[in-house]
Short mmCIF file of C-alpha atoms in Angstrom, two decimals:
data_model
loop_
_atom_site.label_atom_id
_atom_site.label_comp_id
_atom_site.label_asym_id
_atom_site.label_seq_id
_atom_site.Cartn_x
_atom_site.Cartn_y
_atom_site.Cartn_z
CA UNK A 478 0.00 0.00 0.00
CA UNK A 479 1.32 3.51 -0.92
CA UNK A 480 1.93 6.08 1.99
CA UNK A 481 3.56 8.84 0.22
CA UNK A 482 3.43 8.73 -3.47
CA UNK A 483 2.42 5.91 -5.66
CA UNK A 484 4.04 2.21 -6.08
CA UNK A 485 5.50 1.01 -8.89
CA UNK A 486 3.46 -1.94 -9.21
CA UNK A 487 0.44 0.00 -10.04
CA UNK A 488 1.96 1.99 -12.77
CA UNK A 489 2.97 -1.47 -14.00
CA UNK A 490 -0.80 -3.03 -13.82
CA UNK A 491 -2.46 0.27 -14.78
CA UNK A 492 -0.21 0.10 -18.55
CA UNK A 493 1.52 2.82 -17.19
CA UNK A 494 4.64 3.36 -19.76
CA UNK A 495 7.63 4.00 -18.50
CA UNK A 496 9.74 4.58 -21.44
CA UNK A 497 13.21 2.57 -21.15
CA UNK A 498 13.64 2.07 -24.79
CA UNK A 499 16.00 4.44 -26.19
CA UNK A 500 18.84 3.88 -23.58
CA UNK A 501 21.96 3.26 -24.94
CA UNK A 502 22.58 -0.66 -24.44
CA UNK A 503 25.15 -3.31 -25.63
CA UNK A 504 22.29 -5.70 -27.19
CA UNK A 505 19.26 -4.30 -28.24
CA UNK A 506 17.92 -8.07 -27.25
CA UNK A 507 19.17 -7.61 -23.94
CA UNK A 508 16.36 -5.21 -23.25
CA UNK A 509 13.59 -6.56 -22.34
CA UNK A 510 15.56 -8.90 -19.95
CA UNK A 511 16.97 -5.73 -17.89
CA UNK A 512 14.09 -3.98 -17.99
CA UNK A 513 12.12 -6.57 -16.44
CA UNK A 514 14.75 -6.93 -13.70
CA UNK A 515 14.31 -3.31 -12.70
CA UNK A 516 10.69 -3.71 -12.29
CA UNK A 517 10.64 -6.43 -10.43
CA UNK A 518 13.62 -5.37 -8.47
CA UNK A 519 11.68 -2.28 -7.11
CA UNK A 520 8.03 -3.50 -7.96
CA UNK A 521 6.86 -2.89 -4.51
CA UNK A 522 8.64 0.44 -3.88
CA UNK A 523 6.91 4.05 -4.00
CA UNK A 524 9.07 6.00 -6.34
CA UNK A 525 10.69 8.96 -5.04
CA UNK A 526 8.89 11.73 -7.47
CA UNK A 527 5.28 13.41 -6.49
CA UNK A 528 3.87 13.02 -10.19
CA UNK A 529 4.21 9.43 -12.53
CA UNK A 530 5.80 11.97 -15.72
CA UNK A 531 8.30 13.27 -13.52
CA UNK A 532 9.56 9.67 -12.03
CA UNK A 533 9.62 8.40 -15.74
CA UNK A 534 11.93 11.68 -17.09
CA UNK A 535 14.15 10.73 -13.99
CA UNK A 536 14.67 7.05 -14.66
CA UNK A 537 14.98 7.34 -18.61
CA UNK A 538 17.21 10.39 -17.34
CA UNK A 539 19.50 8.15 -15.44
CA UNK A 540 19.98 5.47 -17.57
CA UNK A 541 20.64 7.60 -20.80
CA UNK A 542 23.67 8.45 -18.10
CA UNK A 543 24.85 5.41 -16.77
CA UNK A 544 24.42 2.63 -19.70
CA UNK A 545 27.49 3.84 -21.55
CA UNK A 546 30.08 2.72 -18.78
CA UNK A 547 27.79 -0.28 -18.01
CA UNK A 548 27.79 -1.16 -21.39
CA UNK A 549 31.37 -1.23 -21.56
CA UNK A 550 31.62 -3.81 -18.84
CA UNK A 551 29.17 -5.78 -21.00
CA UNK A 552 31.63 -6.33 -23.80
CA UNK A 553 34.33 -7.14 -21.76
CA UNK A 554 32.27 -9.56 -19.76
CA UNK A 555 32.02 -11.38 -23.47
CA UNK A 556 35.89 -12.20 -23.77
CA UNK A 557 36.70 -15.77 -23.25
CA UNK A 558 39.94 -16.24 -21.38
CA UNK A 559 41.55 -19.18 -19.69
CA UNK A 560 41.59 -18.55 -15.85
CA UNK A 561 44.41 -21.50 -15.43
CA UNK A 562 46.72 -19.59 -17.54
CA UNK A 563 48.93 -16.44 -17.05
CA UNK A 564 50.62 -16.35 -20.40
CA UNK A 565 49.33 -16.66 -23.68
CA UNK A 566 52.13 -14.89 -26.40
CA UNK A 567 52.33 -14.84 -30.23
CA UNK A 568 55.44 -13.97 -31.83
CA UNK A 569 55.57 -13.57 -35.69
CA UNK A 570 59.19 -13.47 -36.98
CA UNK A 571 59.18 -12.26 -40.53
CA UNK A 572 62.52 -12.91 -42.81
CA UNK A 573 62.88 -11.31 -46.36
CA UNK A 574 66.05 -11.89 -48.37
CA UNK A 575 66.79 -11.18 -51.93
CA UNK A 576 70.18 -12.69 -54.03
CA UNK A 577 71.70 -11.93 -56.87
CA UNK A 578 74.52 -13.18 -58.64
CA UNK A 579 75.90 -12.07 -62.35
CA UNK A 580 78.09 -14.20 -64.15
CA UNK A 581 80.09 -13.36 -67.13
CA UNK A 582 82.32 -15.68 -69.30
CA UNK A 583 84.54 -14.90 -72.35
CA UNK A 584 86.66 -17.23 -74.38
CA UNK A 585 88.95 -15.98 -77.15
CA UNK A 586 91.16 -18.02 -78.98
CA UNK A 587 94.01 -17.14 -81.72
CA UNK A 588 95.02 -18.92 -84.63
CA UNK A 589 98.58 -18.84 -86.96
CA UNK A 590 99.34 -20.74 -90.08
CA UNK A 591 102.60 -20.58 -91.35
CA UNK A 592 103.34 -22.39 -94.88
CA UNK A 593 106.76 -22.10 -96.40
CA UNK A 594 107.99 -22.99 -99.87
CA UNK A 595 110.87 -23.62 -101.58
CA UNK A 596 110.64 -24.58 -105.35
CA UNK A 597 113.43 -25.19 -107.88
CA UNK A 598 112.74 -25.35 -111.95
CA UNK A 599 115.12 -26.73 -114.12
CA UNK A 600 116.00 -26.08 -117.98
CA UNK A 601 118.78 -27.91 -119.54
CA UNK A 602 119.35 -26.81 -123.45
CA UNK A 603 122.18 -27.31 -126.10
CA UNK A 604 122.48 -25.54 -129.08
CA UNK A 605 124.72 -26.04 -132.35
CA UNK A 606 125.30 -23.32 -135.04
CA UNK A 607 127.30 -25.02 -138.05
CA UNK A 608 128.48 -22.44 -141.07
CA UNK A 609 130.12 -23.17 -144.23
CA UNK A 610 131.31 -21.36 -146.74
CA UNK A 611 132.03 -24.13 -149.60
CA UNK A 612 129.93 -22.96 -152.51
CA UNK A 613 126.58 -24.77 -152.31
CA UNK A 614 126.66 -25.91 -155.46
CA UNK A 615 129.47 -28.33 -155.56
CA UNK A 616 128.33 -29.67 -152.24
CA UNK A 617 125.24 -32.30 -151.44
CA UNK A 618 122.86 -31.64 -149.14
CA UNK A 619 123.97 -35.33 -147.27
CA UNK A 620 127.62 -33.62 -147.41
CA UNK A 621 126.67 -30.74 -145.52
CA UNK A 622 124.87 -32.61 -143.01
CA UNK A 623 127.88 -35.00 -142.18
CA UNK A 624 130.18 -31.58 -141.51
CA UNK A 625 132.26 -33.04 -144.33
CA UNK A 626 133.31 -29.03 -145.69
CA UNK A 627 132.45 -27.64 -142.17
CA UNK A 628 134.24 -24.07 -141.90
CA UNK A 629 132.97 -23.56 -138.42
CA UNK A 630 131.08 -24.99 -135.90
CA UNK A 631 129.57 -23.21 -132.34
CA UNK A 632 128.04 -25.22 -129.64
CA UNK A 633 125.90 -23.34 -126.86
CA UNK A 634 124.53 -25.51 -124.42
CA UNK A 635 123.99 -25.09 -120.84
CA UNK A 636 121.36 -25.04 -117.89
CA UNK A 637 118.74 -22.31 -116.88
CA UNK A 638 117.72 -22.95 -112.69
CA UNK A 639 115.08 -20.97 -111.24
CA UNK A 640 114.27 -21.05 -107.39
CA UNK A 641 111.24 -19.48 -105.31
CA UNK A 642 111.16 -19.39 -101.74
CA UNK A 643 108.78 -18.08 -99.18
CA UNK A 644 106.44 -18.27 -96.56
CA UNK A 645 102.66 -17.66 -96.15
CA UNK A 646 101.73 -16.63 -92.95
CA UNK A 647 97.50 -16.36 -91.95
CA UNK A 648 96.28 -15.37 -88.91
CA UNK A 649 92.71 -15.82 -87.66
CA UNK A 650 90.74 -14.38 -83.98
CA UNK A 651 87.69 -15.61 -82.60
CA UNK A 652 86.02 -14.22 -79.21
CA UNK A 653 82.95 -15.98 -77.38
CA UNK A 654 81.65 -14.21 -74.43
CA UNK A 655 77.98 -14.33 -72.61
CA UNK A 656 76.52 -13.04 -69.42
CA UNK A 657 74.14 -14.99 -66.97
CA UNK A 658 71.93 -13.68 -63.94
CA UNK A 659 70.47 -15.58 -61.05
CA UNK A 660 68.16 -13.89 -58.60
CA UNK A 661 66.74 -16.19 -55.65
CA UNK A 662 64.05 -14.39 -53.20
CA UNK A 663 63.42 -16.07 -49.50
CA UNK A 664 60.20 -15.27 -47.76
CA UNK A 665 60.10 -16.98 -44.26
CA UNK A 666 57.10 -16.23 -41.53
CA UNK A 667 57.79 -18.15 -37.88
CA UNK A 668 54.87 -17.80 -35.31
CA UNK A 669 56.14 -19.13 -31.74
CA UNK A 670 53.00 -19.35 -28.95
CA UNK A 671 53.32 -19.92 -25.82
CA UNK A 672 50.58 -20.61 -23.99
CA UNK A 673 49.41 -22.06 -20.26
CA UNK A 674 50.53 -21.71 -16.63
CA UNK A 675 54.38 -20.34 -16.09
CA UNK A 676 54.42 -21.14 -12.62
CA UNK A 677 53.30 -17.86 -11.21
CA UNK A 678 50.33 -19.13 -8.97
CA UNK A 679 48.73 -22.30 -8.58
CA UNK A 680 45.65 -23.43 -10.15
CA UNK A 681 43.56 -23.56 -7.08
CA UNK A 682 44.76 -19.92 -6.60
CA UNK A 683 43.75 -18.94 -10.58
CA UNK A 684 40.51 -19.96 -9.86
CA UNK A 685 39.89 -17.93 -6.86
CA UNK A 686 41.29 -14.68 -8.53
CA UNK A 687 39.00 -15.62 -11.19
CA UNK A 688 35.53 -15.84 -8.91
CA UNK A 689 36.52 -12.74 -7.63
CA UNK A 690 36.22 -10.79 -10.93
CA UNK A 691 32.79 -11.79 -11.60
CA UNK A 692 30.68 -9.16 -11.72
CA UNK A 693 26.69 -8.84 -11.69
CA UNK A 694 26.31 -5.81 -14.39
CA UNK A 695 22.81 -6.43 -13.85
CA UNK A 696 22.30 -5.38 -10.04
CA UNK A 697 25.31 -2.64 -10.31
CA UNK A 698 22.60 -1.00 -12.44
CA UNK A 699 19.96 -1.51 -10.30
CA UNK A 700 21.89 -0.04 -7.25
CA UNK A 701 22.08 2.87 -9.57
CA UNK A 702 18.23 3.62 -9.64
CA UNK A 703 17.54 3.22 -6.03
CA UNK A 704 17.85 6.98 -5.57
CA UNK A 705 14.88 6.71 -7.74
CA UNK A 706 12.98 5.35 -5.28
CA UNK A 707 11.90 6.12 -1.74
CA UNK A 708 13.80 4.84 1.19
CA UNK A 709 10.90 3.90 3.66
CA UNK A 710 8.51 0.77 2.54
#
């Protein structure tokens, strides 16, 4: 029964609306569930304001204020972790290397040819000049030819030599060269993790350091409206 101003439970049964839905919250299906936990939190408490509109711009007041930093510990509350360990650590290593090597070969080579030559050519000849000067006409033909009235006689013979020598000299050059490249790129990614319990506390002890961070978002809000409300029921 109300003394002083007015229950919450009977703005609840008379359809009385209170607002709460343009707060700021983490899930917009988390709503209704909080919402409901209000009411029934302070369902039989007279709220703290003489009139119904002023009690509603109050609470929708307050929680346009506080949701923000609650909301934050809603997200957080979301993060799995492992209570039994203390160290979880990625490294990436990341190598790049890049080689190159040029090459260059050349082969020359030089030739010589050298012929020499010596040649000798040979002419032997003999000649025989025969004069007479016995009338022809008492003379044969046969008579002349056997030298029988010879007056004179002249023999030229002898030998002609001719010699060639030399030497034929060619030369010849020939040059091969060619140039090669090799290029050899090494990407390398290493990823160490360590994860688990290094020895810092026991597991027992984890666990209890882990109870002790639980947190129940849901009444820290509700604390937060009991000014809200009135203190005497």
């Amino acid at each position: 029964m109300s003394r002083y101003t007015i229950e919450l439970r009977y703005l609840i049964e008379g359809n009385y609306d209170l607002g709460l839905k343009d707060y700021p919250i983490f899930d917009e299906s988390y709503r209704e569930q909080l919402n409901n936990k209000i009411i029934q939190h302070y369902y039989f408490r007279e709220i703290g304001f003489e009139t119904e509109a002023l009690f509603k711009n109050r609470l929708n007041q307050k929680m346009n204020e506080i949701m923000p930093y609650y909301n934050q510990m809603y997200e957080s509350s979301k993060l799995k972790i492992d209570p039994l360990s203390t160290i979880d650590l990625e490294e990436v290593f990341s190598r790049k290397s890049k080689t190159t090597g040029e090459g260059t070969s050349s082969t020359s080579g030089t030739g010589n040819n050298t012929n020499n030559f010596n040649s000798t050519d040979t002419t032997d000849y003999g000649k025989i000049s025969k004069f007479s000067d016995i009338a022809q006409a008492q003379t044969t033909p046969n008579e002349i030819l056997n030298d029988k009235y010879l007056t004179s006689a002249t023999v030229d013979d002898g030998q002609d030599k001719n010699t060639n020598t030399g030497t034929n000299t060619s030369q010849t050059e020939s040059t091969t060269s060619g140039t090669s490249t090799d290029e050899r790129n090494l990407d390398e990614d290493t990823t160490l993790t360590r994860k688990g319990n290094n020895g810092t506390a026991s597991e027992s002890e984890l666990l209890n350091m882990y109870r002790e961070t639980f947190l129940n978002i849901d009444m820290m809000i509700i604390d937060d409206l009991d000014e809200l409300f009135l203190g005497i029921w």
